[in-house]
Short mmCIF file of C-alpha atoms and ligand atoms in Angstrom, two decimals:
data_model
loop_
_atom_site.label_atom_id
_atom_site.label_comp_id
_atom_site.label_asym_id
_atom_site.label_seq_id
_atom_site.Cartn_x
_atom_site.Cartn_y
_atom_site.Cartn_z
CA MET A 25 4.81 1.96 0.51
CA ASN A 26 5.02 5.24 2.37
CA VAL A 27 5.04 3.28 5.63
CA TYR A 28 8.00 1.26 4.33
CA ASP A 29 9.79 4.43 3.19
CA SER A 30 9.13 6.15 6.54
CA ASP A 31 10.59 3.15 8.37
CA ARG A 32 13.71 3.30 6.20
CA MET A 33 14.05 7.04 6.91
CA THR A 34 13.89 6.21 10.62
CA ASP A 35 16.68 3.64 10.14
CA LEU A 36 18.77 6.21 8.24
CA LEU A 37 18.34 8.84 10.90
CA ALA A 38 19.05 6.58 13.88
CA PRO A 39 22.87 6.98 13.62
CA LEU A 40 22.30 10.75 13.73
CA CYS A 41 20.54 10.21 17.08
CA TYR A 42 17.02 10.82 15.86
CA ALA A 43 14.28 8.53 17.14
CA ILE A 44 10.55 8.30 16.56
CA THR A 45 8.32 10.47 18.76
CA ASP A 46 4.55 10.45 19.17
CA THR A 47 4.02 14.14 18.76
CA ALA A 48 5.35 16.88 16.50
CA ASP A 49 5.30 19.36 19.39
CA GLY A 50 8.90 19.77 20.56
CA ALA A 51 10.32 17.44 17.90
CA ASP A 52 13.77 18.20 16.47
CA MET A 53 12.65 17.10 13.04
CA VAL A 54 9.28 16.60 11.39
CA ILE A 55 9.04 14.81 8.05
CA LEU A 56 5.76 14.80 6.18
CA ASN A 57 5.94 11.76 3.93
CA THR A 58 3.39 12.58 1.29
CA CYS A 59 1.15 11.03 -1.33
CA HIS A 60 0.19 12.75 -4.57
CA ILE A 61 -2.29 10.28 -5.99
CA ARG A 62 -5.33 12.51 -5.57
CA GLU A 63 -5.67 16.25 -5.30
CA LYS A 64 -6.80 16.38 -1.67
CA ALA A 65 -3.59 14.69 -0.54
CA ALA A 66 -1.48 17.53 -1.94
CA GLU A 67 -3.63 20.23 -0.38
CA LYS A 68 -3.41 18.46 2.96
CA VAL A 69 0.36 18.91 2.88
CA PHE A 70 0.03 22.68 2.78
CA SER A 71 -2.50 22.73 5.62
CA GLU A 72 -0.27 20.42 7.70
CA LEU A 73 2.69 22.72 7.05
CA GLY A 74 0.62 25.67 8.26
CA ARG A 75 -0.19 23.75 11.43
CA LEU A 76 3.47 22.85 12.03
CA ARG A 77 4.85 26.34 11.48
CA PRO A 78 3.95 27.69 14.96
CA LEU A 79 5.61 24.62 16.54
CA LYS A 80 8.78 25.39 14.63
CA ASP A 81 8.53 29.08 15.63
CA SER A 82 8.05 28.27 19.30
CA LYS A 83 11.14 26.02 19.24
CA ALA A 84 13.07 28.82 17.54
CA ALA A 85 11.94 31.22 20.29
CA LYS A 86 13.67 28.90 22.78
CA GLY A 87 16.83 28.95 20.67
CA GLU A 88 16.21 25.41 19.40
CA ALA A 89 15.74 24.16 15.86
CA MET A 90 13.03 22.05 14.26
CA ILE A 91 13.97 20.73 10.85
CA LEU A 92 10.82 20.63 8.78
CA ALA A 93 10.84 18.35 5.75
CA VAL A 94 8.46 17.28 3.01
CA ALA A 95 9.21 13.89 1.47
CA GLY A 96 7.45 11.59 -0.97
CA CYS A 97 5.52 12.16 -4.15
CA VAL A 98 4.11 15.65 -3.43
CA ALA A 99 7.71 16.76 -2.86
CA GLN A 100 8.70 15.08 -6.14
CA ALA A 101 5.92 16.74 -8.13
CA ALA A 102 5.71 20.12 -6.44
CA GLY A 103 9.11 20.71 -4.82
CA GLU A 104 9.61 24.23 -6.16
CA GLU A 105 6.04 25.20 -5.24
CA ILE A 106 6.50 23.96 -1.67
CA ILE A 107 9.62 26.05 -1.20
CA ALA A 108 7.89 29.08 -2.72
CA ARG A 109 4.68 28.72 -0.69
CA ALA A 110 6.31 27.56 2.54
CA PRO A 111 9.87 28.93 2.59
CA TYR A 112 10.24 27.87 6.24
CA VAL A 113 10.48 24.24 5.05
CA ASP A 114 14.10 23.08 5.38
CA MET A 115 14.21 19.99 3.17
CA VAL A 116 12.15 18.79 0.22
CA PHE A 117 13.01 15.40 -1.27
CA GLY A 118 11.36 12.82 -3.46
CA PRO A 119 10.90 9.08 -2.91
CA GLN A 120 14.07 8.17 -4.81
CA THR A 121 16.57 10.28 -2.85
CA TYR A 122 15.80 9.78 0.81
CA HIS A 123 18.96 7.67 1.18
CA ARG A 124 20.76 11.04 1.00
CA LEU A 125 18.98 12.20 4.17
CA PRO A 126 22.10 12.36 6.39
CA GLU A 127 23.74 14.68 3.84
CA MET A 128 20.60 16.79 3.57
CA VAL A 129 20.33 17.07 7.35
CA ALA A 130 23.94 18.27 7.48
CA GLN A 131 23.17 20.92 4.86
CA ALA A 132 19.96 21.98 6.57
CA THR A 133 21.71 22.40 9.92
CA ARG A 134 24.39 24.50 8.22
CA LYS A 135 21.48 26.71 7.07
CA VAL A 136 22.18 27.06 3.40
CA GLY A 137 18.55 27.76 2.53
CA SER A 138 16.05 25.03 1.76
CA VAL A 139 17.49 21.76 0.47
CA LEU A 140 15.66 20.48 -2.61
CA ASP A 141 16.43 16.98 -3.92
CA THR A 142 13.94 15.61 -6.41
CA ASP A 143 16.41 13.81 -8.70
CA PHE A 144 15.82 10.45 -10.24
CA PRO A 145 19.37 9.39 -9.32
CA THR A 146 21.32 6.78 -11.25
CA GLU A 147 22.26 5.04 -8.01
CA SER A 148 19.56 2.97 -6.36
CA LYS A 149 18.55 4.15 -2.91
CA PHE A 150 18.30 0.47 -1.91
CA ASP A 151 22.10 0.21 -2.21
CA TYR A 152 22.47 2.91 0.41
CA LEU A 153 19.81 2.00 2.95
CA PRO A 154 20.95 0.61 6.28
CA LYS A 155 19.84 -2.82 7.39
CA THR A 156 16.17 -3.00 8.23
CA ALA A 157 15.75 -2.38 11.91
CA ARG A 158 12.08 -1.69 12.36
CA VAL A 159 9.42 -4.34 12.39
CA GLU A 160 6.04 -3.22 13.63
CA ASN A 161 3.25 -5.45 14.79
CA ASN A 162 4.88 -8.63 13.48
CA ALA A 163 3.62 -7.64 10.06
CA ALA A 164 6.28 -5.99 7.93
CA PHE A 165 6.34 -4.31 4.54
CA LEU A 166 9.10 -5.00 2.05
CA THR A 167 9.45 -3.01 -1.18
CA VAL A 168 10.48 -5.33 -4.02
CA GLN A 169 9.51 -3.18 -6.98
CA GLU A 170 9.01 0.50 -7.57
CA GLY A 171 7.70 2.77 -10.25
CA CYS A 172 5.33 2.20 -13.11
CA ASP A 173 5.50 2.24 -16.92
CA LYS A 174 1.80 1.71 -17.53
CA PHE A 175 0.76 5.35 -17.82
CA CYS A 176 -2.92 4.99 -17.01
CA THR A 177 -4.23 8.33 -18.22
CA PHE A 178 -5.50 9.41 -14.77
CA CYS A 179 -2.41 8.54 -12.75
CA VAL A 180 0.60 10.52 -11.52
CA VAL A 181 2.62 7.53 -10.32
CA PRO A 182 4.76 7.09 -13.48
CA TYR A 183 5.77 10.76 -13.14
CA THR A 184 6.41 10.81 -9.39
CA ARG A 185 7.87 7.34 -8.76
CA GLY A 186 9.62 6.97 -12.12
CA SER A 187 9.92 3.92 -14.32
CA GLU A 188 9.67 0.30 -13.22
CA PHE A 189 12.54 -1.07 -11.22
CA SER A 190 12.85 -4.48 -9.57
CA ARG A 191 15.26 -5.10 -6.72
CA PRO A 192 17.58 -8.09 -7.14
CA VAL A 193 16.36 -11.35 -5.60
CA ASP A 194 19.30 -11.79 -3.21
CA GLU A 195 18.88 -8.34 -1.72
CA ILE A 196 15.19 -9.00 -1.08
CA LEU A 197 15.87 -12.39 0.49
CA VAL A 198 18.47 -10.90 2.85
CA GLU A 199 16.00 -8.23 3.92
CA ALA A 200 13.15 -10.71 4.31
CA ARG A 201 15.29 -13.03 6.44
CA ARG A 202 16.33 -10.13 8.62
CA MET A 203 12.70 -9.09 9.05
CA ALA A 204 11.80 -12.64 10.10
CA GLU A 205 14.72 -12.68 12.57
CA ASN A 206 13.49 -9.37 13.98
CA GLY A 207 10.10 -10.88 14.67
CA ALA A 208 8.07 -10.50 11.48
CA ARG A 209 5.56 -13.31 11.02
CA GLU A 210 3.99 -11.71 7.97
CA ILE A 211 5.61 -9.88 5.06
CA THR A 212 3.76 -7.85 2.47
CA LEU A 213 5.78 -7.49 -0.73
CA LEU A 214 5.24 -4.04 -2.11
CA GLY A 215 5.42 -2.37 -5.47
CA GLN A 216 3.38 0.20 -7.37
CA ASN A 217 3.09 -2.62 -9.85
CA VAL A 218 4.31 -5.51 -7.78
CA ASN A 219 3.47 -8.27 -10.22
CA ALA A 220 5.61 -6.58 -12.88
CA TYR A 221 8.47 -7.77 -10.67
CA HIS A 222 11.34 -9.31 -12.66
CA GLY A 223 14.35 -9.35 -10.41
CA GLU A 224 17.88 -10.27 -11.24
CA ALA A 225 18.79 -13.65 -9.78
CA THR A 226 21.81 -15.89 -9.88
CA GLY A 227 21.37 -18.06 -12.93
CA PRO A 228 20.40 -17.24 -16.45
CA LYS A 229 16.85 -16.04 -15.87
CA GLU A 230 15.18 -13.24 -14.01
CA TRP A 231 12.62 -14.21 -11.42
CA GLY A 232 9.00 -13.19 -11.52
CA LEU A 233 6.89 -12.53 -8.45
CA GLY A 234 5.56 -16.11 -8.22
CA ARG A 235 9.09 -17.53 -8.07
CA LEU A 236 10.11 -14.93 -5.49
CA ILE A 237 7.12 -15.78 -3.31
CA ARG A 238 8.06 -19.49 -3.35
CA GLU A 239 11.54 -18.64 -2.12
CA ILE A 240 10.33 -16.28 0.60
CA ALA A 241 7.97 -19.00 1.80
CA GLU A 242 11.06 -21.07 2.70
CA ILE A 243 12.16 -18.55 5.35
CA ASP A 244 11.86 -19.91 8.89
CA GLY A 245 9.35 -18.20 11.10
CA LEU A 246 7.36 -16.52 8.34
CA SER A 247 3.79 -17.73 8.35
CA ARG A 248 2.20 -15.26 5.99
CA ILE A 249 3.01 -13.62 2.68
CA ARG A 250 0.98 -10.96 0.89
CA TYR A 251 1.71 -8.67 -2.03
CA SER A 252 0.28 -5.40 -3.25
CA THR A 253 -0.61 -3.78 -5.65
CA SER A 254 -1.17 -5.88 -8.73
CA TYR A 255 -1.83 -4.86 -12.28
CA PRO A 256 -4.38 -7.30 -13.75
CA ALA A 257 -2.81 -7.53 -17.21
CA GLU A 258 0.44 -8.73 -15.68
CA VAL A 259 -0.77 -11.56 -13.46
CA ASP A 260 1.03 -14.55 -15.00
CA ASP A 261 0.62 -18.33 -14.70
CA GLU A 262 3.53 -18.56 -12.28
CA LEU A 263 1.81 -16.19 -9.87
CA ILE A 264 -1.48 -18.05 -10.15
CA ALA A 265 0.41 -21.30 -9.47
CA ALA A 266 1.92 -19.72 -6.35
CA HIS A 267 -1.63 -19.13 -5.09
CA ARG A 268 -2.28 -22.83 -5.64
CA ASP A 269 0.92 -24.16 -4.05
CA VAL A 270 2.24 -21.75 -1.44
CA GLU A 271 0.43 -22.30 1.82
CA GLN A 272 1.79 -19.09 3.37
CA LEU A 273 0.40 -16.94 0.55
CA MET A 274 -2.80 -15.50 1.99
CA PRO A 275 -6.04 -16.07 0.08
CA PHE A 276 -6.61 -12.37 -0.39
CA LEU A 277 -5.76 -10.27 -3.40
CA HIS A 278 -6.02 -6.57 -4.11
CA LEU A 279 -6.56 -6.44 -7.86
CA PRO A 280 -7.65 -2.99 -9.04
CA ILE A 281 -9.92 -2.89 -12.08
CA GLN A 282 -10.95 0.83 -11.90
CA SER A 283 -14.06 0.46 -14.10
CA GLY A 284 -16.35 -2.22 -15.52
CA SER A 285 -16.79 -0.44 -18.86
CA ASP A 286 -14.48 -1.35 -21.76
CA ARG A 287 -14.93 2.13 -23.23
CA VAL A 288 -13.71 3.74 -20.01
CA LEU A 289 -10.94 1.16 -19.48
CA SER A 290 -9.64 1.93 -22.94
CA ALA A 291 -9.75 5.71 -22.33
CA MET A 292 -7.89 5.02 -19.08
CA ASN A 293 -5.21 3.17 -21.11
CA ARG A 294 -5.64 0.13 -18.91
CA ARG A 295 -4.27 -2.85 -20.82
CA HIS A 296 -7.15 -5.11 -19.90
CA ASN A 297 -10.88 -5.14 -20.56
CA ALA A 298 -13.67 -6.29 -18.28
CA SER A 299 -13.87 -9.79 -19.70
CA GLN A 300 -10.13 -10.35 -19.34
CA TYR A 301 -10.51 -9.34 -15.69
CA ARG A 302 -13.41 -11.78 -15.28
CA ASP A 303 -11.30 -14.57 -16.80
CA LEU A 304 -8.44 -13.78 -14.49
CA VAL A 305 -10.72 -13.94 -11.46
CA GLU A 306 -12.00 -17.29 -12.69
CA ARG A 307 -8.45 -18.64 -13.03
CA LEU A 308 -7.56 -17.46 -9.53
CA ARG A 309 -10.71 -18.95 -8.07
CA ALA A 310 -10.06 -22.23 -9.86
CA VAL A 311 -6.78 -22.70 -7.97
CA ARG A 312 -7.83 -21.01 -4.72
CA PRO A 313 -11.64 -21.16 -4.35
CA ASP A 314 -11.46 -19.36 -1.00
CA ILE A 315 -9.64 -16.32 -2.39
CA GLY A 316 -11.13 -12.97 -1.36
CA LEU A 317 -10.82 -10.09 -3.80
CA SER A 318 -10.41 -6.40 -3.27
CA SER A 319 -10.25 -3.67 -5.88
CA ASP A 320 -9.99 0.04 -6.65
CA PHE A 321 -12.72 1.90 -8.54
CA ILE A 322 -12.81 5.36 -10.03
CA VAL A 323 -16.17 6.99 -10.75
CA GLY A 324 -16.66 10.00 -12.97
CA PHE A 325 -13.71 9.44 -15.26
CA PRO A 326 -14.00 11.91 -18.18
CA GLY A 327 -16.75 10.77 -20.55
CA GLU A 328 -18.15 8.14 -18.14
CA SER A 329 -21.82 7.76 -19.06
CA GLU A 330 -24.64 6.36 -16.95
CA GLU A 331 -24.34 3.16 -18.94
CA ASP A 332 -20.59 2.92 -18.30
CA PHE A 333 -21.24 3.38 -14.60
CA GLU A 334 -23.96 0.69 -14.69
CA GLN A 335 -21.44 -1.70 -16.22
CA THR A 336 -19.15 -1.10 -13.24
CA MET A 337 -22.04 -1.81 -10.86
CA ALA A 338 -22.91 -4.97 -12.80
CA LEU A 339 -19.33 -6.21 -12.68
CA ILE A 340 -19.19 -5.65 -8.91
CA ARG A 341 -22.45 -7.59 -8.44
CA GLU A 342 -21.16 -10.39 -10.60
CA ILE A 343 -17.68 -10.77 -9.12
CA GLY A 344 -18.30 -9.88 -5.49
CA PHE A 345 -15.56 -8.07 -3.56
CA ILE A 346 -14.86 -8.56 0.12
CA GLN A 347 -13.38 -5.09 0.39
CA ALA A 348 -12.66 -2.20 -1.98
CA PHE A 349 -11.53 1.38 -2.33
CA SER A 350 -13.50 3.78 -4.47
CA PHE A 351 -12.71 7.31 -5.53
CA LYS A 352 -14.14 10.19 -7.49
CA TYR A 353 -11.96 10.91 -10.49
CA SER A 354 -9.60 13.72 -9.53
CA PRO A 355 -7.87 15.52 -12.44
CA ARG A 356 -4.12 15.53 -11.95
CA PRO A 357 -2.23 18.27 -13.78
CA GLY A 358 0.04 16.88 -16.49
CA THR A 359 -1.86 13.61 -16.93
CA PRO A 360 -3.75 13.05 -20.22
CA ALA A 361 -7.17 12.53 -18.61
CA ALA A 362 -7.07 15.98 -17.01
CA MET A 363 -7.46 17.43 -20.54
CA MET A 364 -10.14 14.97 -21.72
CA GLN A 365 -13.66 16.18 -22.41
CA PRO A 366 -16.28 16.07 -21.12
CA GLN A 367 -15.28 16.13 -17.45
CA VAL A 368 -18.09 14.72 -15.30
CA ASP A 369 -20.03 17.08 -13.01
CA GLU A 370 -19.15 16.96 -9.34
CA ASP A 371 -22.72 16.14 -8.25
CA ILE A 372 -22.87 13.20 -10.65
CA LYS A 373 -19.56 11.92 -9.27
CA THR A 374 -20.92 12.30 -5.74
CA ARG A 375 -24.06 10.32 -6.53
CA ARG A 376 -22.22 7.55 -8.39
CA LEU A 377 -19.66 7.22 -5.62
CA ALA A 378 -22.42 6.92 -3.00
CA GLU A 379 -24.19 4.19 -5.02
CA LEU A 380 -20.97 2.32 -5.61
CA LYS A 381 -19.93 2.54 -1.97
CA THR A 382 -23.32 1.26 -0.82
CA LEU A 383 -22.99 -1.79 -3.03
CA LEU A 384 -19.39 -2.43 -1.97
CA ASP A 385 -20.23 -1.93 1.71
CA ASP A 386 -23.11 -4.40 1.39
CA GLN A 387 -20.81 -6.98 -0.13
CA GLN A 388 -18.23 -6.44 2.61
CA THR A 389 -20.86 -6.71 5.34
CA ALA A 390 -22.25 -9.89 3.80
CA PHE A 391 -18.76 -11.41 3.66
CA ASN A 392 -18.05 -10.50 7.27
CA LEU A 393 -21.37 -12.00 8.39
CA ASP A 394 -20.56 -15.12 6.46
CA CYS A 395 -17.40 -15.50 8.55
CA VAL A 396 -19.42 -15.75 11.77
CA GLY A 397 -19.27 -19.31 13.11
CA LYS A 398 -16.13 -20.11 11.11
CA THR A 399 -12.68 -20.80 12.57
CA MET A 400 -9.73 -19.06 11.03
CA PRO A 401 -6.05 -18.39 11.69
CA VAL A 402 -5.46 -14.86 13.00
CA LEU A 403 -2.08 -13.16 13.42
CA LEU A 404 -2.31 -11.45 16.80
CA GLU A 405 -0.55 -8.13 16.26
CA LYS A 406 -1.30 -5.73 19.07
CA MET A 407 -3.06 -5.07 22.37
CA GLY A 408 -6.75 -4.24 22.25
CA ARG A 409 -8.36 -1.30 23.99
CA HIS A 410 -9.68 -3.48 26.82
CA GLU A 411 -7.62 -5.35 29.40
CA GLY A 412 -6.81 -8.87 28.20
CA GLN A 413 -7.84 -8.15 24.64
CA LEU A 414 -5.64 -8.72 21.59
CA VAL A 415 -6.23 -7.55 18.05
CA GLY A 416 -5.17 -9.39 14.96
CA ARG A 417 -5.75 -9.83 11.24
CA SER A 418 -7.57 -12.64 9.54
CA PRO A 419 -6.26 -14.06 6.26
CA TYR A 420 -8.65 -11.58 4.60
CA MET A 421 -7.22 -8.55 6.41
CA GLN A 422 -10.26 -8.24 8.69
CA LEU A 423 -9.50 -6.82 12.14
CA VAL A 424 -10.31 -9.42 14.78
CA HIS A 425 -10.70 -8.78 18.53
CA VAL A 426 -10.24 -11.61 21.01
CA GLU A 427 -9.76 -12.16 24.76
CA ALA A 428 -6.44 -13.98 24.89
CA PRO A 429 -3.34 -14.34 27.06
CA HIS A 430 -0.67 -11.78 26.30
CA ASP A 431 1.93 -14.39 25.43
CA LEU A 432 -0.03 -15.24 22.28
CA MET A 433 0.95 -11.88 20.85
CA GLY A 434 2.87 -12.35 17.62
CA THR A 435 1.50 -15.84 17.04
CA VAL A 436 -1.03 -17.09 14.56
CA ALA A 437 -3.89 -18.46 16.65
CA MET A 438 -7.00 -20.33 15.56
CA LEU A 439 -10.02 -18.22 16.46
CA LYS A 440 -13.71 -18.87 16.15
CA ILE A 441 -15.53 -15.81 14.81
CA ASP A 442 -18.50 -14.97 17.07
CA SER A 443 -19.84 -11.75 15.63
CA SER A 444 -19.34 -9.14 12.97
CA HIS A 445 -19.23 -5.39 13.71
CA SER A 446 -18.91 -2.41 11.40
CA ASN A 447 -15.12 -2.46 11.18
CA SER A 448 -14.07 -5.64 12.89
CA LEU A 449 -14.92 -9.16 13.97
CA ALA A 450 -15.07 -10.51 17.51
CA ALA A 451 -13.78 -14.01 18.21
CA THR A 452 -12.87 -16.57 20.85
CA LEU A 453 -9.79 -18.75 21.13
CA VAL A 454 -10.13 -22.31 19.95
CA LEU A 455 -8.50 -23.84 22.99
CA ASP A 456 -7.86 -27.34 21.71
CA ASP A 457 -5.90 -26.04 18.74
CA PRO A 458 -2.33 -27.37 18.62
CA LEU A 459 -0.98 -23.91 17.83
CA ILE A 460 -2.15 -22.69 21.20
CA ARG A 461 -0.54 -25.53 23.13
CA THR A 462 2.83 -24.90 21.53
CA ALA A 463 2.67 -21.11 21.78
N1 5AD B 524 -8.38 10.20 -9.43
C1 5AD B 524 -9.02 9.30 -8.64
N2 5AD B 524 -8.49 8.17 -8.23
C2 5AD B 524 -7.22 7.90 -8.61
N3 5AD B 524 -6.42 6.86 -8.37
C3 5AD B 524 -5.24 7.08 -8.96
N4 5AD B 524 -5.25 8.26 -9.60
C4 5AD B 524 -6.49 8.79 -9.42
C5 5AD B 524 -7.12 9.97 -9.83
N5 5AD B 524 -6.49 10.86 -10.60
C6 5AD B 524 -6.85 5.70 -7.60
C7 5AD B 524 -6.84 4.43 -8.48
C8 5AD B 524 -5.64 3.68 -7.98
C9 5AD B 524 -5.62 4.10 -6.51
C10 5AD B 524 -4.33 3.89 -5.82
O1 5AD B 524 -5.93 5.47 -6.55
O2 5AD B 524 -8.02 3.72 -8.24
O3 5AD B 524 -5.75 2.29 -8.14
FE1 SF4 B 525 -0.95 4.33 -11.83
FE2 SF4 B 525 -1.33 1.72 -11.25
FE3 SF4 B 525 -1.86 2.69 -13.73
FE4 SF4 B 525 0.68 2.49 -12.88
S1 SF4 B 525 -0.78 0.78 -13.24
S2 SF4 B 525 -0.21 4.22 -13.98
S3 SF4 B 525 0.45 3.00 -10.70
S4 SF4 B 525 -2.92 3.21 -11.78
#
């Protein structure tokens, strides 16, 4: 979502004659678009600011200005602290107010001290954003939903991104069509809680995510649809049916469970238990047997016992994930879990994380190996490091390298997977595939 927000900031700043640059050195403006989900991310902001300060000073020495800004959820949660600890920062604004950037830039250039804007405004930023201009790599992100009302006890998102909000259907369709016209072949629908989507539509009823996906699938030129991130307790029948019926919907789903222990899930205030998650996976696999699952796991949540942890390991073995993210629990000030006792020792967290990662890595490696010899459609997104090489994504988000003519860039080509490496697959073009002849 931060990538989407950064792209929109770029669109907003284009009329003010700002354009993207590869390096902060010499830039007229640097925006750190931040994440606050775990502690390290917030600390990184302060070390990045320290690194940027000399660049700003050396521009100032030449009589030029560098506007330094902190955006995103760290700005939302710690705006005052940023200005106090790094008073050389010119603008601090949260994820809901970046549509006011032109105004903030005007204030910052008039030098009226640091500009702080961490409101939760009544107007929606989406009403003020310019038309989407940027589409990278033929795979675009589109925010359809923001915020979260679930209040998992470990999580800052409900505090930094605010309550759940769904964009109206028409607005999303206009943006999706424009993305397709600008060259997007794949769109990932985004939301902190994307399957809580219930957008206003013409007609008496609101649309859920499944209905929205069906409509987006009608857009010419779009060959792939994904969505992220889903909350298990809110996957409904309509969404499952979309996995059955919509060919463009990729057979890959990121469905965070966090823990395999009901005791821990309840302390986390997740509104599902392990067996409900298992049932959900079964229902998804019944309609889409080839679906690949990914998840998020937290180890060392307060009170997590060895047995709780073993239940997480057992669930992973049983379900099998093709990819996953795993984290040590990181206490976030102001969230209920930060005050829960007992907190788990750091060395126990370290050991559990290592065990969990080993298991998840093994499952990922096994899945990748299993792909060898198979043919699959790959969206060729960018140039590889070697001459004549293109890099793309499989339906399962695996990176795939292939020797292929440059004019296949931006197409979905059928590739035969030859080998599996630590972070990618290598493949060859299936030359008699009709997609290639028409490309
Ligand atoms: N500590 C560790 N991991 C966290 N996540 C969210 N908050 C925390 C925290 N306080 C993880 C969850 C979530 C992912 C985006 O980040 O697993 O799904
Ligand atoms: Fe955070 Fe996701 Fe829980 Fe919402 S559902 S509080 S975003 S972990």
